[in-house]
Amino acid sequence: MLGRLAAGGVLLSAVLISAPAQAATATRIHDVQGAAHLSPLRGTAVSVPGIVTATASNGFYLQDPQPDRDPRTSEAILVYTGSAPTAAVGDAVTVTGTVTEFRPGGADGTANLTTTELTSPTVTVTSSGNRLPVATVLRPPTSVIENDSTGDVEQSGTFDPATDGIDYYESLESMRVQVVNAVAVGPTNSFNELPVVTTGAGPRSARGGIVLRPGDANPERIILDDGLGFVPPMVDVSAKASGPVTGVVSYGFGNVKIVLTAAATFTGTLTPETTRADTGTELSVGTFNVENLDPGDPPAKFARLASIIVNNLRAPDVLALEEVQDDNGATDDGTVAAGQTYAKLIAAITAAGGPSYEFRQIDPVDDQDGGEPGGNIRVGFLFAPSRGVSFAGAPAGDSTTAVAVNAGGHLTLNPGRIAPANDAWADSRKPLAGEFVYRGRSVVVIANHFASKGGDQPLFGRFQPPATPSATKRAAQAKLVNDFVRQLGPQALVAVVGDLNDFEFSTTVKTVAGTQLVDLPATLPVSQRYTYVFDGNSQVLDHILLSRGAARSYSYDIVHVNAEYTDQASDHDPQLVRLRVR
């Protein structure tokens, strides 16, 4: 699978698995590929015939027009020339070269799969203008990425393309393929990658995506990519291809890719959602990851966020924010205050017709809470006194002092950080507890931004099942939050909100919830369970959990305005809950 032929012809660092040169053996590409992730002929000098199906700045794809009868063996291979090839698309050639397994990423790419290549090639053109081999119509497995291996799939000894997605795509490595009835299940990203599915994919989201489920990471997702002269169009979720989409099977950055060999056209739009208006008798509590917001961001970003808050979210009474940066953003000069960031956002909200919010937050210790270096991201609250919401009167906490619960069930610090000295929060955002008063009742909102999934192995990586070391840290963070909720008592009105960086079925979320809280995303139909789209998988990362008392009467809404779109104010969708406080 493709590692060398990056966009713009950039040569990526790699590990090459090969052997000394020797006399070439005449064979066919399917014998070179074999029914496995590694070639049985690696390190061998071979001579193979085929038709050139696509060219790049440093090589070309070669496919045998006379396939064998074994669907497990690919009929194509990548020929690495190192510079612009002399062969052209449609040329029939014989290539003599060394069978090499290329692993993209060098030392940092050990979890990547390899691509079988011919290196140091000698290319002989035997004819030109030949018809290309017919593209194989993709019909990938729809639930299993890999269920036969516990470790390195390259060494597992089991190869099952009929069931396992990772083996299915390997069986088509470098071949011409076609996606029929392609529908976008994620927005085109800044790397020109567009995830799509074909007929039979599922479970589908209510708005055209595909939903991540326990045990089903959707191997039928097909990521269209550039690199061979054709760029996927910039489209949103639910856009449909105007005809079949053609490319070659490639691999890079932990994912299978289909690199386009012809232009692809998609049509269709998706309308952003707007939540219903408040009745005036509810306390509305929202949460929104504003993606590294700082005063240096363009005014258009502040205006866009403000419009979403005022118009799509209907200006919640209380709004927890994640990823608020300090007053000079990523400049790492010791600045931790974020008053200017909050003030600029509040001004934009007011200009958009929203209420005059106040904010509460605690500055972190410099460079101790993770995120973009120097940015000092943190969580915080906006609230609208004009809506009858006030902040309870306990003194404000600081970055290192833990909030507690007094004998009356109230916070000792307001706002206050939960166990900020605990190792679970090292290089991660500390939760912020805030006690609000609405209609004479105290409501505690806990804003969170748990550790990210950085460092986890890719879904389509060499090691299966993928290791997820980040989950251990989130589980420890989750326990601390649940411990604090238990201190508030069973009658407390509590909302635990924010970016937990984990799924509704994860150990992280189940630990936060315990027996004390109800996770609201998990109460929705499967087709509506998502706040984020990653590599085409619609998934829940952001949550609102309510205490049993608060969950007696509520309405809940995830407002889809960002995650499904190429043009985003943030990469997360906001959400809110309306509580009928009595």
Coordinates of N, CA and C in Angstrom, one line a residue, residues 414-569:
N414 N -15.8 28.3 44.3 CA -16.7 28.4 43.2 C -16.2 29.5 42.2
P415 N -15.6 29.1 41.0 CA -15.5 27.8 40.6 C -14.2 27.1 41.3
G416 N -14.2 25.8 41.2 CA -13.0 25.1 41.8 C -12.6 23.9 41.0
R417 N -11.4 23.6 41.0 CA -10.9 22.5 40.2 C -10.9 21.2 41.0
I418 N -11.2 20.1 40.3 CA -11.3 18.8 40.9 C -9.9 18.1 41.0
A419 N -9.4 17.9 42.2 CA -8.2 17.1 42.4 C -7.1 17.5 41.4
P420 N -6.7 18.8 41.3 CA -5.8 19.3 40.3 C -4.4 18.7 40.5
A421 N -4.0 18.3 41.7 CA -2.7 17.7 41.9 C -2.6 16.2 41.6
N422 N -3.7 15.6 41.3 CA -3.6 14.2 41.0 C -2.9 13.9 39.7
D423 N -2.1 12.8 39.7 CA -1.3 12.5 38.5 C -2.2 12.2 37.3
A424 N -3.4 11.9 37.5 CA -4.3 11.6 36.3 C -4.5 12.8 35.4
W425 N -4.3 14.0 36.0 CA -4.4 15.3 35.3 C -3.1 15.8 34.7
A426 N -2.0 15.1 34.8 CA -0.8 15.6 34.3 C -0.9 15.8 32.8
D427 N -0.5 17.0 32.4 CA -0.5 17.4 31.0 C -1.9 17.3 30.4
S428 N -2.9 17.6 31.2 CA -4.3 17.5 30.8 C -5.1 18.5 31.5
R429 N -6.3 18.8 30.9 CA -7.1 19.8 31.5 C -7.8 19.3 32.8
K430 N -7.8 20.2 33.8 CA -8.4 19.8 35.1 C -9.9 20.2 35.0
P431 N -10.8 19.3 35.5 CA -12.2 19.7 35.5 C -12.5 20.9 36.4
L432 N -13.5 21.7 36.0 CA -13.9 22.9 36.7 C -15.4 22.7 37.2
A433 N -15.6 22.7 38.5 CA -16.9 22.7 39.0 C -17.4 24.1 39.3
G434 N -18.6 24.4 38.9 CA -19.3 25.6 39.1 C -20.6 25.4 39.7
E435 N -21.0 26.2 40.8 CA -22.3 26.1 41.4 C -23.1 27.3 41.0
F436 N -24.2 27.0 40.3 CA -25.1 28.1 39.8 C -26.4 28.0 40.6
V437 N -27.1 29.1 40.7 CA -28.4 29.2 41.4 C -29.5 29.6 40.4
Y438 N -30.5 28.8 40.3 CA -31.6 29.1 39.4 C -32.9 28.8 40.1
R439 N -33.8 29.8 40.2 CA -35.1 29.7 40.9 C -34.9 29.1 42.3
G440 N -33.8 29.6 42.9 CA -33.5 29.2 44.3 C -32.9 27.8 44.5
R441 N -32.7 27.1 43.4 CA -32.0 25.8 43.5 C -30.6 25.9 43.0
S442 N -29.7 25.2 43.7 CA -28.3 25.0 43.3 C -28.2 24.0 42.2
V443 N -27.5 24.3 41.2 CA -27.2 23.3 40.1 C -25.7 23.4 39.9
V444 N -25.0 22.2 40.1 CA -23.6 22.1 39.9 C -23.3 21.6 38.5
V445 N -22.5 22.4 37.8 CA -22.1 22.0 36.4 C -20.6 21.8 36.5
I446 N -20.2 20.6 36.0 CA -18.7 20.3 36.0 C -18.3 20.2 34.5
A447 N -17.4 21.1 34.2 CA -16.9 21.2 32.8 C -15.6 20.4 32.7
N448 N -15.5 19.6 31.6 CA -14.4 18.7 31.4 C -13.8 18.7 30.1
H449 N -12.5 18.4 30.0 CA -11.9 18.1 28.7 C -10.8 17.1 29.0
F450 N -11.2 15.8 28.9 CA -10.3 14.7 29.2 C -9.1 14.5 28.2
A451 N -8.2 13.7 28.6 CA -7.0 13.4 27.8 C -7.4 12.9 26.4
S452 N -6.7 13.3 25.4 CA -7.0 12.9 24.0 C -6.6 11.5 23.7
K453 N -6.9 11.0 22.5 CA -6.6 9.7 22.1 C -5.2 9.6 21.4
G454 N -4.4 10.7 21.5 CA -3.1 10.7 20.9 C -2.2 9.6 21.5
G455 N -1.5 8.9 20.6 CA -0.7 7.8 20.9 C -1.3 6.5 20.8
D456 N -2.6 6.4 20.5 CA -3.3 5.2 20.3 C -3.0 4.7 18.9
Q457 N -3.0 3.4 18.7 CA -2.7 2.8 17.4 C -3.9 2.9 16.4
P458 N -3.6 3.0 15.1 CA -4.7 3.2 14.2 C -5.6 2.0 14.0
L459 N -6.8 2.3 13.6 CA -7.8 1.2 13.3 C -7.3 0.2 12.3
F460 N -6.7 0.8 11.2 CA -6.2 -0.1 10.1 C -4.6 -0.2 10.2
G461 N -4.1 -0.4 11.4 CA -2.7 -0.5 11.6 C -2.3 -2.0 11.6
R462 N -1.0 -2.1 11.7 CA -0.3 -3.4 11.7 C -0.7 -4.3 12.9
F463 N -0.9 -3.6 14.0 CA -1.2 -4.4 15.3 C -2.7 -4.4 15.5
Q464 N -3.2 -5.6 15.7 CA -4.7 -5.8 15.9 C -4.9 -6.7 17.1
P465 N -5.9 -6.4 18.0 CA -6.6 -5.1 17.9 C -5.7 -4.0 18.3
P466 N -6.0 -2.7 17.9 CA -5.1 -1.6 18.2 C -5.0 -1.3 19.7
A467 N -3.8 -1.1 20.1 CA -3.6 -0.7 21.5 C -4.1 0.8 21.7
T468 N -4.8 1.0 22.9 CA -5.3 2.3 23.2 C -4.8 2.7 24.5
P469 N -3.5 3.0 24.7 CA -3.0 3.4 26.0 C -3.6 4.6 26.6
S470 N -4.1 5.5 25.8 CA -4.7 6.8 26.3 C -5.9 6.5 27.2
A471 N -6.6 5.3 26.9 CA -7.8 5.0 27.7 C -7.5 4.8 29.2
T472 N -6.3 4.4 29.5 CA -6.0 4.2 30.9 C -6.0 5.5 31.7
K473 N -5.5 6.6 31.1 CA -5.5 7.9 31.7 C -6.9 8.4 31.8
R474 N -7.7 8.3 30.8 CA -9.1 8.8 30.8 C -9.9 8.0 31.9
A475 N -9.6 6.7 32.1 CA -10.4 6.0 33.1 C -10.0 6.5 34.5
A476 N -8.8 6.9 34.7 CA -8.4 7.4 36.0 C -9.1 8.8 36.2
Q477 N -9.1 9.6 35.1 CA -9.8 10.9 35.2 C -11.3 10.7 35.5
A478 N -11.9 9.8 34.8 CA -13.3 9.5 35.0 C -13.6 9.1 36.5
K479 N -12.8 8.3 37.1 CA -13.0 7.9 38.5 C -13.0 9.1 39.4
L480 N -12.1 10.1 39.2 CA -12.0 11.3 40.0 C -13.2 12.1 39.9
V481 N -13.8 12.2 38.7 CA -15.0 13.0 38.5 C -16.2 12.3 39.2
N482 N -16.3 11.0 39.0 CA -17.4 10.3 39.6 C -17.3 10.4 41.2
D483 N -16.0 10.3 41.7 CA -15.9 10.4 43.2 C -16.4 11.7 43.7
F484 N -16.1 12.8 42.9 CA -16.6 14.1 43.3 C -18.1 14.2 43.2
V485 N -18.7 13.6 42.2 CA -20.2 13.7 42.1 C -20.8 12.9 43.3
R486 N -20.2 11.8 43.7 CA -20.8 11.1 44.8 C -20.8 11.9 46.1
Q487 N -19.7 12.8 46.2 CA -19.7 13.7 47.4 C -20.8 14.7 47.4
L488 N -21.4 15.0 46.3 CA -22.4 16.0 46.2 C -23.8 15.4 46.7
G489 N -23.9 14.1 46.8 CA -25.0 13.5 47.3 C -26.1 13.2 46.3
P490 N -27.0 12.2 46.6 CA -28.0 11.7 45.6 C -29.0 12.7 45.2
Q491 N -29.3 13.8 46.0 CA -30.3 14.7 45.7 C -29.8 15.9 44.9
A492 N -28.5 16.0 44.8 CA -28.0 17.2 44.1 C -28.4 17.2 42.6
L493 N -28.5 18.4 42.1 CA -28.7 18.6 40.7 C -27.4 18.9 40.0
V494 N -26.9 17.9 39.2 CA -25.6 17.9 38.7 C -25.6 17.7 37.2
A495 N -24.8 18.4 36.5 CA -24.6 18.2 35.0 C -23.1 18.1 34.8
V496 N -22.6 16.9 34.4 CA -21.2 16.7 34.0 C -21.1 16.8 32.5
V497 N -20.4 17.8 32.0 CA -20.5 18.2 30.6 C -19.1 18.3 30.0
G498 N -19.0 18.2 28.7 CA -17.8 18.5 28.0 C -17.2 17.4 27.1
D499 N -16.0 17.6 26.7 CA -15.3 16.8 25.8 C -14.6 15.7 26.6
L500 N -15.2 14.5 26.7 CA -14.6 13.4 27.4 C -13.6 12.6 26.6
N501 N -13.6 12.9 25.3 CA -12.7 12.2 24.3 C -12.9 10.7 24.3
D502 N -14.1 10.3 24.6 CA -14.3 8.9 24.5 C -15.8 8.6 24.2
F503 N -16.1 7.4 23.8 CA -17.4 7.0 23.3 C -18.4 6.7 24.4
E504 N -19.7 6.7 24.0 CA -20.7 6.5 25.0 C -20.7 5.1 25.5
F505 N -20.1 4.1 24.8 CA -20.0 2.7 25.3 C -18.6 2.4 25.9
S506 N -17.8 3.5 26.1 CA -16.4 3.3 26.6 C -16.4 3.1 28.1
T507 N -15.3 2.5 28.6 CA -15.1 2.4 30.1 C -15.0 3.8 30.7
T508 N -14.4 4.7 30.0 CA -14.3 6.1 30.5 C -15.7 6.7 30.9
V509 N -16.6 6.6 29.9 CA -17.9 7.2 30.2 C -18.7 6.4 31.2
K510 N -18.6 5.1 31.1 CA -19.3 4.3 32.1 C -18.8 4.5 33.5
T511 N -17.5 4.8 33.6 CA -16.9 5.1 34.9 C -17.4 6.5 35.4
V512 N -17.4 7.5 34.6 CA -17.9 8.8 35.0 C -19.4 8.7 35.5
A513 N -20.2 7.9 34.7 CA -21.6 7.8 35.1 C -21.8 7.0 36.4
G514 N -21.1 5.9 36.5 CA -21.3 5.1 37.7 C -22.8 4.8 37.8
T515 N -23.3 4.8 39.0 CA -24.8 4.7 39.3 C -25.4 6.0 39.5
Q516 N -24.6 7.1 39.5 CA -25.1 8.4 39.9 C -25.6 9.2 38.7
L517 N -25.1 8.9 37.5 CA -25.3 9.8 36.4 C -25.9 9.1 35.2
V518 N -26.7 9.8 34.4 CA -27.2 9.3 33.1 C -26.5 10.0 32.0
D519 N -25.9 9.2 31.1 CA -25.2 9.7 29.9 C -26.2 10.0 28.8
L520 N -26.5 11.2 28.5 CA -27.6 11.6 27.6 C -27.3 11.1 26.2
P521 N -26.1 11.2 25.6 CA -26.0 10.7 24.2 C -26.4 9.2 24.1
A522 N -26.1 8.4 25.1 CA -26.5 7.0 25.1 C -28.0 6.8 25.1
T523 N -28.8 7.8 25.4 CA -30.2 7.6 25.4 C -30.8 7.9 24.1
L524 N -30.0 8.4 23.1 CA -30.5 8.7 21.8 C -30.6 7.5 20.9
P525 N -31.4 7.5 19.9 CA -31.3 6.4 18.9 C -29.9 6.4 18.3
V526 N -29.4 5.2 17.9 CA -28.0 5.1 17.3 C -27.8 6.1 16.2
S527 N -28.7 6.4 15.4 CA -28.5 7.2 14.2 C -28.2 8.7 14.6
Q528 N -28.5 9.0 15.9 CA -28.2 10.4 16.4 C -27.1 10.5 17.3
R529 N -26.3 9.5 17.6 CA -25.3 9.5 18.5 C -23.9 9.9 17.9
Y530 N -23.7 11.2 17.8 CA -22.4 11.6 17.4 C -22.3 13.1 17.6
T531 N -21.1 13.5 18.0 CA -20.8 14.9 18.1 C -19.5 15.3 17.3
Y532 N -18.9 14.3 16.7 CA -17.6 14.5 16.1 C -17.6 13.5 14.9
V533 N -16.8 13.8 13.9 CA -16.6 12.9 12.7 C -15.1 12.8 12.5
F534 N -14.6 11.5 12.6 CA -13.1 11.3 12.4 C -13.0 10.2 11.4
D535 N -12.2 10.5 10.3 CA -12.0 9.6 9.2 C -13.3 8.9 8.8
G536 N -14.4 9.7 8.8 CA -15.7 9.2 8.3 C -16.5 8.5 9.4
N537 N -16.0 8.3 10.5 CA -16.8 7.7 11.6 C -17.5 8.7 12.4
S538 N -18.8 8.8 12.4 CA -19.5 9.7 13.3 C -19.5 9.0 14.7
Q539 N -19.1 9.8 15.7 CA -18.9 9.3 17.0 C -19.2 10.3 18.1
V540 N -19.5 9.8 19.3 CA -19.7 10.7 20.4 C -18.3 10.8 21.2
L541 N -17.9 12.1 21.3 CA -16.8 12.4 22.1 C -17.2 13.4 23.2
D542 N -18.2 14.2 22.9 CA -18.7 15.2 23.9 C -20.0 14.7 24.5
H543 N -20.1 15.0 25.8 CA -21.2 14.4 26.6 C -21.8 15.4 27.5
I544 N -23.1 15.1 27.9 CA -23.7 15.7 29.0 C -24.3 14.5 29.8
L545 N -23.9 14.5 31.1 CA -24.4 13.5 32.0 C -25.1 14.2 33.1
L546 N -26.3 13.7 33.5 CA -27.1 14.3 34.5 C -27.2 13.4 35.8
S547 N -27.3 14.0 36.9 CA -27.6 13.2 38.1 C -29.0 12.7 38.1
R548 N -29.4 11.7 38.9 CA -30.7 11.1 38.8 C -31.8 12.2 39.1
G549 N -31.4 13.1 40.0 CA -32.4 14.2 40.3 C -32.6 15.1 39.2
A550 N -31.6 15.5 38.5 CA -31.7 16.4 37.4 C -32.3 15.7 36.2
A551 N -32.2 14.4 36.1 CA -32.7 13.7 34.9 C -34.1 13.3 35.0
R552 N -34.8 13.8 36.0 CA -36.2 13.5 36.2 C -37.1 14.2 35.1
S553 N -36.6 15.4 34.7 CA -37.4 16.1 33.7 C -36.4 17.0 32.9
Y554 N -36.1 16.6 31.6 CA -35.2 17.3 30.8 C -35.5 17.1 29.3
S555 N -34.9 17.9 28.5 CA -34.8 17.6 27.0 C -33.4 17.9 26.6
Y556 N -33.0 17.1 25.6 CA -31.5 17.1 25.2 C -31.4 17.2 23.7
D557 N -30.4 17.9 23.3 CA -30.2 18.1 21.8 C -28.7 18.2 21.5
I558 N -28.2 17.4 20.6 CA -26.9 17.6 19.9 C -27.2 18.4 18.7
V559 N -26.6 19.6 18.5 CA -26.9 20.5 17.5 C -25.8 20.4 16.4
H560 N -26.1 19.8 15.3 CA -25.1 19.5 14.3 C -24.8 20.7 13.4
V561 N -23.7 21.4 13.6 CA -23.4 22.6 12.9 C -21.9 22.6 12.4
N562 N -21.1 21.7 12.9 CA -19.7 21.7 12.6 C -19.1 20.5 12.0
A563 N -19.2 19.4 12.7 CA -18.5 18.2 12.5 C -18.7 17.6 11.1
E564 N -19.8 17.8 10.5 CA -20.1 17.2 9.2 C -19.7 18.1 8.0
Y565 N -19.1 19.3 8.3 CA -18.9 20.3 7.3 C -17.4 20.6 7.1
T566 N -17.1 20.9 5.8 CA -15.7 21.3 5.5 C -15.4 22.6 6.0
D567 N -16.4 23.5 6.1 CA -16.2 24.8 6.6 C -16.7 24.8 8.1
Q568 N -15.8 24.8 9.0 CA -16.1 24.6 10.4 C -15.7 25.8 11.3
A569 N -16.5 26.1 12.3 CA -16.0 27.0 13.3 C -15.3 26.3 14.3

